[in-house]
Amino acid sequence: MAISPPFASLLNHCSSGSVVNKMRNSPPPPSIRLLPYPTNVELKSIKPKTNKEKRSTTTDVLRLMDSLQLPIQADTYVSLLKECTDSRDALRGAEVHYHIQRGSLIPRIIFANRLLLMYVVCGELHAAHHLFDRMPARNPISWAILIFGHAENDDHQQVLRLFLDSIRENDGLLEPIASVIVSVIKACTQCCYFQLGKQVHGRLWKMGFTKDMLLASSLVSFYVKFGCLESARKVFDQMPRRGSIIWTSMIVGYCREDRFNEVLQLFEEMGRAGKRKNNFTFSSVLRACGRMQDDGRNGRQVHAQAIKAGVESNSFVQSSLVDMYGKCGLLPDATRAFEMIAERDMVSWNAMLTGYTNQGLCNEAIKLLYEMKACGIELPESMVNQVRIACGS
């Protein structure tokens, strides 16, 4: 299993040649605090890898070096910890941790971030916190590793707590590690902390760290989530490069706020920029076209582009076509699009039913309910009431 990009970048940082050379050439300080080793209770909670899984060779290497009474160099420890991290073997990593702790020739504190990364990648966050809370010194990489660990587990509240603690520990200084800020902005989005996300963006803008692609994309998604489309567009316009996902994110934001003219304008700009449009792009634009009251003119053009892009058979696009033609009063086109759907979900059924009821076609709406029942679908009370109200009026 490959290590995710944020962890991979930290892995490279922790194993850089300059760091290893510095460890080799620097004598240990006169008085050095031991790295905290996991307690027996914590070690028992670490699950050993099964026989079917690839085990690391750290135990064999450590026993051989000890039997020969050879000192273990810093780069050897680094290599062993990297192997444990790559193989997700926390138990073997804990053995290396213990060996480093009881050694007397190597400044153990230098290995703290590497050990922390190993525990986090292996999913042993409890052991990682035990180490982190007792580290004699912590740097931005230390905080980043722990933040990434909780971000990977979607523990957004803990991500924000750690981020704020890191700022307090560094006297209010914001470390511009882009991947960390991306996790923080995502956490603000998920936890609905708008003011905190806005403050982080403001600090980044003053420091000139808003041109990073991933960071800019997360800021656009953040502002779109809260309906602040002007701020989202400002970040969007300043991006040196824009992928299809970020274009679609802006389109979805405009559509959600019922700004349908901007949806079409951005869709056209996306085409001129030569960006590939996916099924989410087309479904959002078709939704906007169904609410523009132009007799389906724009919707037909977008439909033609969906066919050209090869996404017409996508379920999201098909349901959006039914919805768009139904909203525009083009029931024959809506019916044709509906009949082309091989596996219909509740969204497509509801779109077709709404098209019938909006045009006062009660008989067709009732027939559709019977068709749903014949397909073994339990009729939602809301859909039955929708037909009842339409027919009663």
PDB file of N, CA and C in Angstrom, residues 44 64 73 89 100 134 137 147 155 161-162 190 209 223 240 246 248 257 269 284 309 358 376 389:
ATOM      1  N   LYS A  44       0.969  -3.592  23.944  1.00  0.00           N
ATOM      2  CA  LYS A  44       0.022  -4.685  23.769  1.00  0.00           C
ATOM      3  C   LYS A  44      -1.100  -4.303  22.822  1.00  0.00           C
ATOM      4  N   LEU A  64      21.595  -9.070  15.092  1.00  0.00           N
ATOM      5  CA  LEU A  64      22.913  -9.313  14.517  1.00  0.00           C
ATOM      6  C   LEU A  64      23.916  -8.270  14.990  1.00  0.00           C
ATOM      7  N   GLN A  73      24.915   2.824  13.267  1.00  0.00           N
ATOM      8  CA  GLN A  73      25.014   4.196  12.784  1.00  0.00           C
ATOM      9  C   GLN A  73      23.619   4.808  12.595  1.00  0.00           C
ATOM     10  N   ASP A  89       4.548  -1.743   9.888  1.00  0.00           N
ATOM     11  CA  ASP A  89       4.821  -2.691  10.973  1.00  0.00           C
ATOM     12  C   ASP A  89       5.191  -1.906  12.225  1.00  0.00           C
ATOM     13  N   ILE A 100      16.844   2.578  19.985  1.00  0.00           N
ATOM     14  CA  ILE A 100      17.366   3.952  19.945  1.00  0.00           C
ATOM     15  C   ILE A 100      17.400   4.541  21.340  1.00  0.00           C
ATOM     16  N   ARG A 134       5.607  14.041  24.887  1.00  0.00           N
ATOM     17  CA  ARG A 134       6.794  13.985  25.746  1.00  0.00           C
ATOM     18  C   ARG A 134       8.085  14.324  25.008  1.00  0.00           C
ATOM     19  N   ALA A 137      11.607  18.590  22.299  1.00  0.00           N
ATOM     20  CA  ALA A 137      11.466  19.734  21.397  1.00  0.00           C
ATOM     21  C   ALA A 137      10.627  19.310  20.205  1.00  0.00           C
ATOM     22  N   ILE A 147      -0.940  16.274  12.675  1.00  0.00           N
ATOM     23  CA  ILE A 147      -2.124  16.838  12.017  1.00  0.00           C
ATOM     24  C   ILE A 147      -2.542  15.968  10.838  1.00  0.00           C
ATOM     25  N   ASP A 155     -10.659  13.194  11.382  1.00  0.00           N
ATOM     26  CA  ASP A 155     -10.903  13.747  12.721  1.00  0.00           C
ATOM     27  C   ASP A 155     -10.641  15.251  12.653  1.00  0.00           C
ATOM     28  N   ARG A 161      -7.730  21.542  16.668  1.00  0.00           N
ATOM     29  CA  ARG A 161      -7.145  21.715  17.997  1.00  0.00           C
ATOM     30  C   ARG A 161      -5.618  21.700  17.927  1.00  0.00           C
ATOM     31  N   LEU A 162      -5.073  20.752  17.176  1.00  0.00           N
ATOM     32  CA  LEU A 162      -3.622  20.666  17.059  1.00  0.00           C
ATOM     33  C   LEU A 162      -3.046  21.892  16.354  1.00  0.00           C
ATOM     34  N   GLN A 190     -15.489  21.359   6.906  1.00  0.00           N
ATOM     35  CA  GLN A 190     -16.316  20.278   7.420  1.00  0.00           C
ATOM     36  C   GLN A 190     -16.976  20.636   8.746  1.00  0.00           C
ATOM     37  N   PHE A 209       1.525  33.176   0.569  1.00  0.00           N
ATOM     38  CA  PHE A 209       1.493  31.727   0.350  1.00  0.00           C
ATOM     39  C   PHE A 209       0.120  31.264  -0.117  1.00  0.00           C
ATOM     40  N   TYR A 223     -14.775  28.592   0.426  1.00  0.00           N
ATOM     41  CA  TYR A 223     -15.675  29.732   0.218  1.00  0.00           C
ATOM     42  C   TYR A 223     -16.958  29.313  -0.496  1.00  0.00           C
ATOM     43  N   PRO A 240      -2.628  30.268 -10.972  1.00  0.00           N
ATOM     44  CA  PRO A 240      -1.875  30.213 -12.236  1.00  0.00           C
ATOM     45  C   PRO A 240      -2.341  29.082 -13.148  1.00  0.00           C
ATOM     46  N   ILE A 246     -11.497  22.104 -10.055  1.00  0.00           N
ATOM     47  CA  ILE A 246     -11.720  23.431  -9.467  1.00  0.00           C
ATOM     48  C   ILE A 246     -12.711  24.235 -10.310  1.00  0.00           C
ATOM     49  N   THR A 248     -15.219  22.886 -11.923  1.00  0.00           N
ATOM     50  CA  THR A 248     -16.512  22.304 -11.554  1.00  0.00           C
ATOM     51  C   THR A 248     -16.957  22.786 -10.188  1.00  0.00           C
ATOM     52  N   GLU A 257     -26.244  28.668  -5.542  1.00  0.00           N
ATOM     53  CA  GLU A 257     -26.752  29.986  -5.148  1.00  0.00           C
ATOM     54  C   GLU A 257     -27.706  30.564  -6.190  1.00  0.00           C
ATOM     55  N   GLU A 269     -16.332  29.593 -20.441  1.00  0.00           N
ATOM     56  CA  GLU A 269     -14.919  29.894 -20.204  1.00  0.00           C
ATOM     57  C   GLU A 269     -14.107  28.602 -20.066  1.00  0.00           C
ATOM     58  N   SER A 284     -24.460  19.781 -13.133  1.00  0.00           N
ATOM     59  CA  SER A 284     -24.708  21.088 -12.516  1.00  0.00           C
ATOM     60  C   SER A 284     -25.177  22.108 -13.545  1.00  0.00           C
ATOM     61  N   ALA A 309     -18.851  14.753 -25.369  1.00  0.00           N
ATOM     62  CA  ALA A 309     -17.865  14.414 -24.337  1.00  0.00           C
ATOM     63  C   ALA A 309     -17.971  12.955 -23.898  1.00  0.00           C
ATOM     64  N   ASN A 358     -45.734  19.188 -12.880  1.00  0.00           N
ATOM     65  CA  ASN A 358     -45.617  20.613 -13.188  1.00  0.00           C
ATOM     66  C   ASN A 358     -46.427  21.005 -14.423  1.00  0.00           C
ATOM     67  N   GLY A 376     -41.093  -2.819  -7.866  1.00  0.00           N
ATOM     68  CA  GLY A 376     -40.738  -3.193  -6.499  1.00  0.00           C
ATOM     69  C   GLY A 376     -40.226  -2.043  -5.662  1.00  0.00           C
ATOM     70  N   ILE A 389     -51.675  16.296  -4.725  1.00  0.00           N
ATOM     71  CA  ILE A 389     -51.887  17.755  -4.751  1.00  0.00           C
ATOM     72  C   ILE A 389     -52.068  18.247  -6.190  1.00  0.00           C
TER      73      ILE A 389
END
